[in-house]
Short mmCIF file of C-alpha atoms in Angstrom, two decimals:
data_model
loop_
_atom_site.label_atom_id
_atom_site.label_comp_id
_atom_site.label_asym_id
_atom_site.label_seq_id
_atom_site.Cartn_x
_atom_site.Cartn_y
_atom_site.Cartn_z
CA MET A 25 -170.46 172.11 84.52
CA ARG A 26 -168.52 170.66 81.59
CA LEU A 27 -164.77 171.12 81.40
CA ARG A 28 -163.36 172.20 78.05
CA ILE A 29 -159.89 170.86 77.17
CA LEU A 30 -157.85 171.94 74.17
CA LEU A 31 -155.13 169.46 73.22
CA ILE A 32 -152.23 170.84 71.16
CA ASP A 33 -150.15 168.75 68.76
CA LEU A 34 -148.94 170.65 65.71
CA PHE A 35 -146.40 168.09 64.52
CA GLU A 36 -146.95 166.29 61.24
CA GLY A 37 -147.11 162.56 60.67
CA PRO A 38 -149.42 159.62 61.38
CA GLY A 39 -147.65 158.76 64.65
CA HIS A 40 -148.70 162.03 66.19
CA ALA A 41 -152.25 161.68 64.87
CA TYR A 42 -152.47 158.14 66.30
CA TYR A 43 -151.15 159.10 69.77
CA THR A 44 -153.07 162.34 70.16
CA GLY A 45 -156.17 160.89 68.52
CA ARG A 46 -156.34 158.06 71.06
CA LEU A 47 -155.94 160.50 73.94
CA ALA A 48 -158.60 162.84 72.52
CA ARG A 49 -161.11 160.02 71.98
CA ALA A 50 -160.54 158.67 75.50
CA LEU A 51 -161.09 162.10 77.03
CA ALA A 52 -164.14 162.80 74.86
CA SER A 53 -165.78 159.60 76.11
CA ALA A 54 -166.16 161.22 79.54
CA PRO A 55 -169.58 162.91 79.70
CA GLU A 56 -168.26 165.88 81.67
CA LEU A 57 -165.59 166.84 79.10
CA ASP A 58 -165.63 168.77 75.83
CA VAL A 59 -162.45 168.11 73.86
CA GLY A 60 -160.84 170.08 71.06
CA VAL A 61 -157.53 169.48 69.33
CA LEU A 62 -155.29 172.03 67.69
CA VAL A 63 -153.69 170.01 64.89
CA ASP A 64 -151.54 170.40 61.82
CA GLU A 65 -153.88 170.96 58.90
CA GLY A 66 -152.50 167.92 57.08
CA GLN A 67 -153.70 165.40 59.68
CA ASP A 68 -156.54 162.99 58.87
CA PRO A 69 -159.66 163.88 60.93
CA ALA A 70 -160.59 160.18 61.08
CA HIS A 71 -157.92 159.65 63.76
CA TYR A 72 -159.78 161.84 66.22
CA GLY A 73 -163.35 160.63 66.08
CA PRO A 74 -166.69 162.42 65.76
CA ASP A 75 -166.86 163.67 69.36
CA VAL A 76 -163.67 165.74 69.14
CA GLU A 77 -163.65 169.24 67.67
CA LEU A 78 -160.64 169.81 65.40
CA PHE A 79 -158.93 173.14 64.79
CA PRO A 80 -156.44 172.83 61.91
CA LEU A 81 -153.50 175.18 61.93
CA ARG A 82 -150.59 175.51 59.53
CA ALA A 83 -147.64 175.45 61.89
CA PRO A 84 -144.33 176.50 60.35
CA SER A 85 -142.53 173.40 59.09
CA GLY A 86 -138.84 172.63 58.76
CA LEU A 87 -136.46 175.33 59.87
CA ARG A 88 -139.18 177.98 59.51
CA ARG A 89 -140.94 176.71 62.59
CA PHE A 90 -138.07 178.03 64.72
CA GLY A 91 -138.50 181.55 63.40
CA PRO A 92 -140.11 184.37 65.35
CA LEU A 93 -143.76 183.74 66.05
CA LEU A 94 -144.82 187.14 64.75
CA ARG A 95 -143.76 186.12 61.24
CA GLN A 96 -146.87 183.97 61.21
CA PRO A 97 -149.58 186.64 61.81
CA VAL A 98 -152.30 184.74 59.94
CA GLU A 99 -151.81 181.58 62.00
CA LEU A 100 -151.55 183.61 65.18
CA ALA A 101 -154.88 185.23 64.35
CA ARG A 102 -156.39 181.80 63.71
CA LEU A 103 -155.09 180.62 67.06
CA GLY A 104 -156.69 183.62 68.73
CA ARG A 105 -160.02 182.78 67.11
CA VAL A 106 -159.74 179.17 68.33
CA LEU A 107 -159.17 180.31 71.91
CA THR A 108 -162.07 182.75 71.65
CA SER A 109 -164.54 180.35 70.04
CA PHE A 110 -163.73 177.14 71.91
CA ARG A 111 -163.00 178.89 75.23
CA PRO A 112 -160.91 176.09 76.76
CA ASP A 113 -160.63 175.82 80.52
CA LEU A 114 -157.17 174.34 80.14
CA LEU A 115 -154.57 173.74 77.45
CA HIS A 116 -152.58 170.53 77.13
CA HIS A 117 -149.45 170.39 75.00
CA VAL A 118 -149.47 166.72 74.03
CA PHE A 119 -146.23 167.45 72.16
CA PHE A 120 -144.58 170.80 72.78
CA HIS A 121 -143.96 172.26 69.34
CA PRO A 122 -141.02 174.73 69.15
CA TRP A 123 -143.40 177.26 67.59
CA PHE A 124 -145.08 177.58 70.98
CA ALA A 125 -141.86 178.60 72.70
CA GLY A 126 -142.81 182.21 71.92
CA LEU A 127 -146.51 181.91 72.69
CA ALA A 128 -146.50 182.56 76.43
CA PRO A 129 -147.08 186.33 76.16
CA PHE A 130 -150.16 185.71 73.99
CA LEU A 131 -151.88 183.14 76.19
CA ASP A 132 -154.40 184.03 78.83
CA ARG A 133 -152.54 183.03 82.00
CA ARG A 134 -155.83 182.26 83.75
CA ARG A 135 -155.97 179.07 81.68
CA PRO A 136 -153.84 176.31 83.22
CA VAL A 137 -151.26 174.94 80.77
CA LEU A 138 -150.32 171.26 81.01
CA SER A 139 -147.66 169.42 79.02
CA THR A 140 -146.66 165.84 78.36
CA TRP A 141 -142.87 165.62 78.51
CA HIS A 142 -141.58 163.09 76.01
CA ASP A 143 -137.92 162.11 75.67
CA ILE A 144 -136.71 163.71 78.88
CA THR A 145 -133.22 162.60 77.94
CA PRO A 146 -132.81 163.87 74.35
CA HIS A 147 -131.78 161.46 71.64
CA ASP A 148 -128.20 161.64 70.39
CA GLY A 149 -127.73 164.70 68.21
CA GLU A 150 -130.99 166.33 69.31
CA ASP A 151 -129.79 168.33 72.30
CA GLY A 152 -129.13 171.49 70.34
CA LEU A 153 -129.90 175.08 71.22
CA VAL A 154 -133.46 174.96 69.86
CA THR A 155 -134.22 171.80 71.86
CA ARG A 156 -132.88 173.34 75.06
CA LEU A 157 -134.78 176.60 74.56
CA THR A 158 -137.98 174.73 73.73
CA ARG A 159 -137.62 172.54 76.81
CA ARG A 160 -137.06 175.58 78.99
CA ALA A 161 -140.12 177.31 77.51
CA MET A 162 -142.25 174.22 78.11
CA LEU A 163 -141.13 173.92 81.73
CA GLY A 164 -141.66 177.62 82.33
CA GLU A 165 -145.11 177.68 80.77
CA SER A 166 -146.56 174.46 82.20
CA ARG A 167 -148.39 174.30 85.48
CA ARG A 168 -148.34 170.47 85.43
CA LEU A 169 -146.20 167.92 83.61
CA PHE A 170 -147.10 164.38 82.56
CA VAL A 171 -144.40 161.78 81.97
CA HIS A 172 -144.35 158.10 81.01
CA GLY A 173 -143.82 156.04 84.15
CA PRO A 174 -141.72 156.19 87.36
CA ARG A 175 -138.35 156.14 85.60
CA SER A 176 -139.30 159.11 83.47
CA ALA A 177 -140.53 160.87 86.61
CA GLU A 178 -137.12 160.40 88.25
CA GLU A 179 -135.39 161.72 85.13
CA ALA A 180 -137.76 164.69 85.05
CA HIS A 181 -137.00 165.54 88.69
CA ASP A 182 -133.26 165.38 87.96
CA GLU A 183 -133.69 167.59 84.90
CA LEU A 184 -135.80 170.09 86.83
CA ARG A 185 -133.24 170.25 89.64
CA ALA A 186 -130.48 170.83 87.09
CA LEU A 187 -132.54 173.56 85.44
CA ARG A 188 -133.24 175.26 88.78
CA ASP A 189 -129.53 175.09 89.66
CA ALA A 190 -128.63 176.59 86.28
CA GLN A 191 -131.21 179.35 86.73
CA ALA A 192 -129.91 180.06 90.24
CA SER A 193 -126.35 180.25 88.87
CA GLU A 194 -127.49 182.60 86.12
CA ALA A 195 -129.30 184.79 88.64
CA LEU A 196 -126.23 184.87 90.90
CA ARG A 197 -123.98 185.70 87.94
CA ALA A 198 -126.34 188.49 86.86
CA GLN A 199 -126.41 189.82 90.43
CA ARG A 200 -122.61 189.90 90.54
CA GLN A 201 -122.45 191.63 87.17
CA ARG A 202 -124.90 194.27 88.36
CA ALA A 203 -122.82 194.81 91.50
CA GLU A 204 -119.64 195.17 89.42
CA LEU A 205 -121.34 197.67 87.12
CA GLN A 206 -122.58 199.65 90.10
CA ARG A 207 -119.07 199.72 91.60
CA ALA A 208 -117.61 200.76 88.27
CA ALA A 209 -120.21 203.51 87.90
CA ALA A 210 -119.54 204.75 91.44
CA ALA A 211 -115.77 204.76 90.80
CA ALA A 212 -116.26 206.66 87.53
CA GLU A 213 -118.45 209.21 89.26
CA GLU A 214 -115.87 209.63 92.02
CA ARG A 215 -113.10 210.15 89.44
CA GLY A 216 -115.27 212.67 87.64
CA GLN A 217 -115.80 214.60 90.87
CA GLU A 218 -112.06 214.50 91.58
CA VAL A 219 -111.29 215.87 88.11
CA HIS A 220 -113.88 218.58 88.67
CA ARG A 221 -112.28 219.55 92.01
CA LEU A 222 -108.85 219.57 90.42
CA GLY A 223 -110.15 221.83 87.65
CA LYS A 224 -111.52 224.24 90.22
CA LYS A 225 -108.15 224.33 91.99
CA LEU A 226 -106.36 225.05 88.71
CA GLU A 227 -108.80 227.88 87.93
CA ALA A 228 -108.23 229.36 91.39
CA ALA A 229 -104.44 229.13 90.94
CA GLU A 230 -104.56 230.86 87.56
CA LEU A 231 -106.71 233.64 88.94
CA ALA A 232 -104.32 234.12 91.80
#
């Protein structure tokens, strides 16, 4: 049985084509693998070789790529056709494009999702809100992570621990907020009942 792998790299530029192309060609050389690549439509097919099936997609570029995914219905439909026609057994985000941060609800969760985590420690000036949200989406969506060497693995473990601690703190804070709201609601209901009882007493006094 042949395993079908869909690599995903929607970033522009020859560096991405070179990196992902080498990975795709190496995987395609294995007789038990069928390899497809979801690429930006501007990439040169020559980087990927004849044994790799390419699926060009026009990912939102510039600031538009951070917009809601549903603003790109045509590309979303094309993505759906790729998943239906190629039928990958697993997906591998070679580079996790921010556009995919909103894709999780649309993916068939029976397909394992893998990701290569580049630049675990963000470059100066690149640790903005979009970067943090994209990183969190990647970590939440991926069943397995690949990193570059032992040092990167240590950094990834530290980052994952920090993320788990932050999520635990958020969950605890949300739990406390819910408890406070419940106490406030109970107090309001008790005050309402007290006002109702007082009203009844006043009615009885007036009637008397």
